[in-house]
Short mmCIF file of C-alpha atoms and ligand atoms in Angstrom, two decimals:
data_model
loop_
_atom_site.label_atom_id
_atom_site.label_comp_id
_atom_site.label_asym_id
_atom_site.label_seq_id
_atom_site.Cartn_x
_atom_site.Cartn_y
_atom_site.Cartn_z
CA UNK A 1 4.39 -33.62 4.03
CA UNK A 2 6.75 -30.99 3.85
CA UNK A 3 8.33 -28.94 6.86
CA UNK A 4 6.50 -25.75 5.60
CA UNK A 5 3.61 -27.57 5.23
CA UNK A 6 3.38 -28.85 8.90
CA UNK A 7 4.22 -25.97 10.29
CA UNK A 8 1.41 -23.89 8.84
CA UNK A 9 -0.98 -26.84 9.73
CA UNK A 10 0.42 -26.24 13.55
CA UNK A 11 -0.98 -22.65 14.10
CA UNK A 12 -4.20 -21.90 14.77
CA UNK A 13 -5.31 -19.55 12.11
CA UNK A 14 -8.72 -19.57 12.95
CA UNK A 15 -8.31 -18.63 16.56
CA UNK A 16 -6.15 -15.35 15.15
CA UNK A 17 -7.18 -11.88 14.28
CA UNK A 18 -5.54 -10.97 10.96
CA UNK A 19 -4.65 -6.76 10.27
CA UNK A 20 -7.03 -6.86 7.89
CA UNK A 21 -10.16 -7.36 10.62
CA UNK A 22 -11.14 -11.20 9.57
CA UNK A 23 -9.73 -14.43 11.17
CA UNK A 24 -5.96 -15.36 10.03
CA UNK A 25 -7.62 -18.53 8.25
CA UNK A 26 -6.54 -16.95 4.67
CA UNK A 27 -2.67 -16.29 6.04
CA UNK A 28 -1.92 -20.28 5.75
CA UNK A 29 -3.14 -19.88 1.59
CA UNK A 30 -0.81 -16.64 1.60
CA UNK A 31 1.97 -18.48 2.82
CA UNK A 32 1.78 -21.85 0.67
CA UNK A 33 1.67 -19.49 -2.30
CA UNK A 34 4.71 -18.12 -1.21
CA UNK A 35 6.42 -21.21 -1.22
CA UNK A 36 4.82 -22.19 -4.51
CA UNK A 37 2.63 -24.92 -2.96
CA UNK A 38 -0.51 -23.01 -3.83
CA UNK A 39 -3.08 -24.08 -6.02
CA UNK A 40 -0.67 -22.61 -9.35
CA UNK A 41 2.02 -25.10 -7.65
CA UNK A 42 4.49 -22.33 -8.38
CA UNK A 43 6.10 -19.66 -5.78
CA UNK A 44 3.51 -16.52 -6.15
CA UNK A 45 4.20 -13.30 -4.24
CA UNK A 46 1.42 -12.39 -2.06
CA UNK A 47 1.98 -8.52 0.21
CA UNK A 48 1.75 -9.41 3.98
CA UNK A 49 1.57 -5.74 4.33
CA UNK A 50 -1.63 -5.01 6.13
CA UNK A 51 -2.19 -8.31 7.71
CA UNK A 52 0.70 -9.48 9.53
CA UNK A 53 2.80 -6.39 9.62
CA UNK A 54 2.56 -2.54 8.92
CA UNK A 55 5.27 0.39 9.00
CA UNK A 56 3.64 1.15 12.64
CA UNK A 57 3.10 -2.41 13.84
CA UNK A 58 2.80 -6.11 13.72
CA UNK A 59 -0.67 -8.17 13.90
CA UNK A 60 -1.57 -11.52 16.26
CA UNK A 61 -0.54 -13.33 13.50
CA UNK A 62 3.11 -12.32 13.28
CA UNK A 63 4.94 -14.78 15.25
CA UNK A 64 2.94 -17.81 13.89
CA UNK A 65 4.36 -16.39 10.40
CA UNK A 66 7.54 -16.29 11.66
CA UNK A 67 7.86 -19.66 12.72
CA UNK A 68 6.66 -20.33 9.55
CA UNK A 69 9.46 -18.46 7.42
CA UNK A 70 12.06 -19.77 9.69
CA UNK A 71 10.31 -23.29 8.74
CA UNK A 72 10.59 -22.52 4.96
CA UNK A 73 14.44 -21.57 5.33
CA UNK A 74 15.03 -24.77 6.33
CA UNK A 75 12.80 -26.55 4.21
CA UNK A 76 13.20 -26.75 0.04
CA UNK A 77 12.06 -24.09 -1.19
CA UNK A 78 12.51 -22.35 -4.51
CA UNK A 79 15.16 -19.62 -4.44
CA UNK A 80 12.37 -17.14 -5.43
CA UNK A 81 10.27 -18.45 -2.11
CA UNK A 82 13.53 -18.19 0.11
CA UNK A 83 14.17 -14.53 -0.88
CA UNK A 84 10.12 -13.24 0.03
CA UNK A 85 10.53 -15.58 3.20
CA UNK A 86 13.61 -13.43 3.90
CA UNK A 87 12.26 -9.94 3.71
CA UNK A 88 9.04 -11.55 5.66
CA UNK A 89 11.14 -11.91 8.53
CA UNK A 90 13.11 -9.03 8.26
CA UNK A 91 9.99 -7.17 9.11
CA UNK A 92 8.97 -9.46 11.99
CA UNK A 93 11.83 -8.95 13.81
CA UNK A 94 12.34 -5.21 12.73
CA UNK A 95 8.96 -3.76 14.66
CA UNK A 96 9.87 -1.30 17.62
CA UNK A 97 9.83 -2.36 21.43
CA UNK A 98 6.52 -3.82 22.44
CA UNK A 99 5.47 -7.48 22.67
CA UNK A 100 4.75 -8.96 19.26
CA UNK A 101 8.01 -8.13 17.95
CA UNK A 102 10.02 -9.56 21.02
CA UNK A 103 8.14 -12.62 20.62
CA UNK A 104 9.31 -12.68 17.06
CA UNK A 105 12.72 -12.09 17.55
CA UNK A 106 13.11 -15.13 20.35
CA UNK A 107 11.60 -17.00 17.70
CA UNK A 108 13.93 -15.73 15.13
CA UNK A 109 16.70 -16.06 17.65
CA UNK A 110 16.43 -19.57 17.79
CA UNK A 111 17.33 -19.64 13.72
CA UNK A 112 20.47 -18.29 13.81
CA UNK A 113 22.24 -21.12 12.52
CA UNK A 114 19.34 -21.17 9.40
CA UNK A 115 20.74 -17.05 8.54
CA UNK A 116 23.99 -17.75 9.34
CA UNK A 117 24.17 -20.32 6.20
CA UNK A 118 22.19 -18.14 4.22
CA UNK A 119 24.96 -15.47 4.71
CA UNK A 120 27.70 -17.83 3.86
CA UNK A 121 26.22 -19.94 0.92
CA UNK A 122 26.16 -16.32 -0.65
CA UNK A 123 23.33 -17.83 -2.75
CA UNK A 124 21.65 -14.20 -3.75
CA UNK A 125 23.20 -11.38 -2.58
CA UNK A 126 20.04 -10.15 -2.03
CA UNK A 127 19.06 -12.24 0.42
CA UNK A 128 22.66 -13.10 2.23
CA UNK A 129 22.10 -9.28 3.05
CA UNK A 130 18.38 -9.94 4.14
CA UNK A 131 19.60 -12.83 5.90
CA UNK A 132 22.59 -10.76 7.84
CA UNK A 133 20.48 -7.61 8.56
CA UNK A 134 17.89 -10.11 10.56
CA UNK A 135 20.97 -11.33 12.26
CA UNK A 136 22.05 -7.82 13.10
CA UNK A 137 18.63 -7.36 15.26
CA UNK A 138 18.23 -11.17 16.55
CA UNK A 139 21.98 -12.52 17.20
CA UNK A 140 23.39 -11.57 20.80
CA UNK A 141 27.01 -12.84 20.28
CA UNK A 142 28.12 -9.71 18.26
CA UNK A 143 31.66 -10.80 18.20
CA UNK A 144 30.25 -13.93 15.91
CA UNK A 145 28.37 -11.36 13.91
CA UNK A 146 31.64 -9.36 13.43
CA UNK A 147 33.30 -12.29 12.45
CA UNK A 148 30.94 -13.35 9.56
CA UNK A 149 30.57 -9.71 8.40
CA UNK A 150 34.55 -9.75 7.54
CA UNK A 151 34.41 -13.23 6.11
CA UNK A 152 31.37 -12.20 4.29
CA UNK A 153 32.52 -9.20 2.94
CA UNK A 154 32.98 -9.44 -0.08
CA UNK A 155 30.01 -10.48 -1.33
CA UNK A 156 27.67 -8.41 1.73
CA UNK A 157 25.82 -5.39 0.22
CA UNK A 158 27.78 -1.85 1.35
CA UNK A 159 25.14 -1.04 4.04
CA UNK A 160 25.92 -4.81 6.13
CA UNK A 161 29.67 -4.20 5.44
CA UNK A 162 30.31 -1.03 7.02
CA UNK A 163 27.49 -1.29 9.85
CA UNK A 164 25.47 1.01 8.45
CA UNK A 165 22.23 -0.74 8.38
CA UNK A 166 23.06 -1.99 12.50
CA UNK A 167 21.91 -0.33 15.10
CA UNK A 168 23.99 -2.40 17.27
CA UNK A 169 27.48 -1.71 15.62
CA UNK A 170 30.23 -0.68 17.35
CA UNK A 171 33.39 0.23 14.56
CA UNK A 172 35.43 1.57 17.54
CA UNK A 173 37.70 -1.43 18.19
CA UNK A 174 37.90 -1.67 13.92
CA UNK A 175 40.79 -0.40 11.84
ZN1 ZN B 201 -5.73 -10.59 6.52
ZN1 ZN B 202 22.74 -4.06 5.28
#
């Protein structure tokens, strides 16, 4: 069994209400698509949109997914499956305030060390961005996240680079 695969099997989809208004039973399908172990046995995208997250807010379900993605990061996963399992995290830890999305970002919090080689391997740049913008919200050393934006830089989209995209960034100290 794969890492992926046991963690899905550890939630309890059943006991969850999903966005959509019926139990979160169908979530664990949605998410072994995503990392292609589906019944096509290849990565298929599936939208999460309206489930676990919306532009307004996140659903029951939304930490239990991100324990999952974090789970698929570290597991071997078809770049394809990394990238979705990216941007599904970005918007788990992106939600405003409240208590699903501080949930999610503890959880996220303890995979820094999962984003941090994402940013490095400089696999995609697609999702070495991803994978840096989650740290922006999640990582509370920011002088580490300074440090891996300049060693990162050249290969970081514009928006990570310069800060833009972080809420958090302080350029004063920069030259
Ligand atoms: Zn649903
Ligand atoms: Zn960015």
């Amino acid at each position: 069994m794969r890492l992926i695969e046991m963690e899905i099997a550890r939630q309890d989809w059943k006991g969850m209400l999903c966005g959509c208004g019926n139990t979160a039973e169908h979530l664990a399908e949605y998410l072994l698509q995503l990392a292609g172990h589906g019944p096509e046995q290849r990565p298929i995208h599936v939208s999460f949109e309206g489930h676990v997250w919306s532009p307004a807010a996140l659903w029951e379900p939304a930490p239990a997914v991100t324990s999952v993605a974090l789970a698929a990061l570290a597991d071997d996963v078809a770049p394809t499956s990394r990238g979705w399992f990216l941007e599904l995290l970005h918007c788990m830890v992106a939600g405003e305030g409240t208590e699903l999305p501080e949930h999610c970002r503890a959880l996220a919090t303890q995979g820094i060390w999962l984003l941090y080689e994402e940013v490095m391997s400089n696999r995609s740049p697609g999702a070495a961005g991803d994978a840096f913008e989650i740290l922006t919200v999640v990582e509370p050393d920011r002088a580490r996240l300074q440090r891996v934006r300049e060693i990162a830089a050249a290969w970081l989209p514009v928006c990570c680079r310069t800060g833009l995209c972080d809420d958090d960034f302080d350029g004063s100290g920069l030259v």
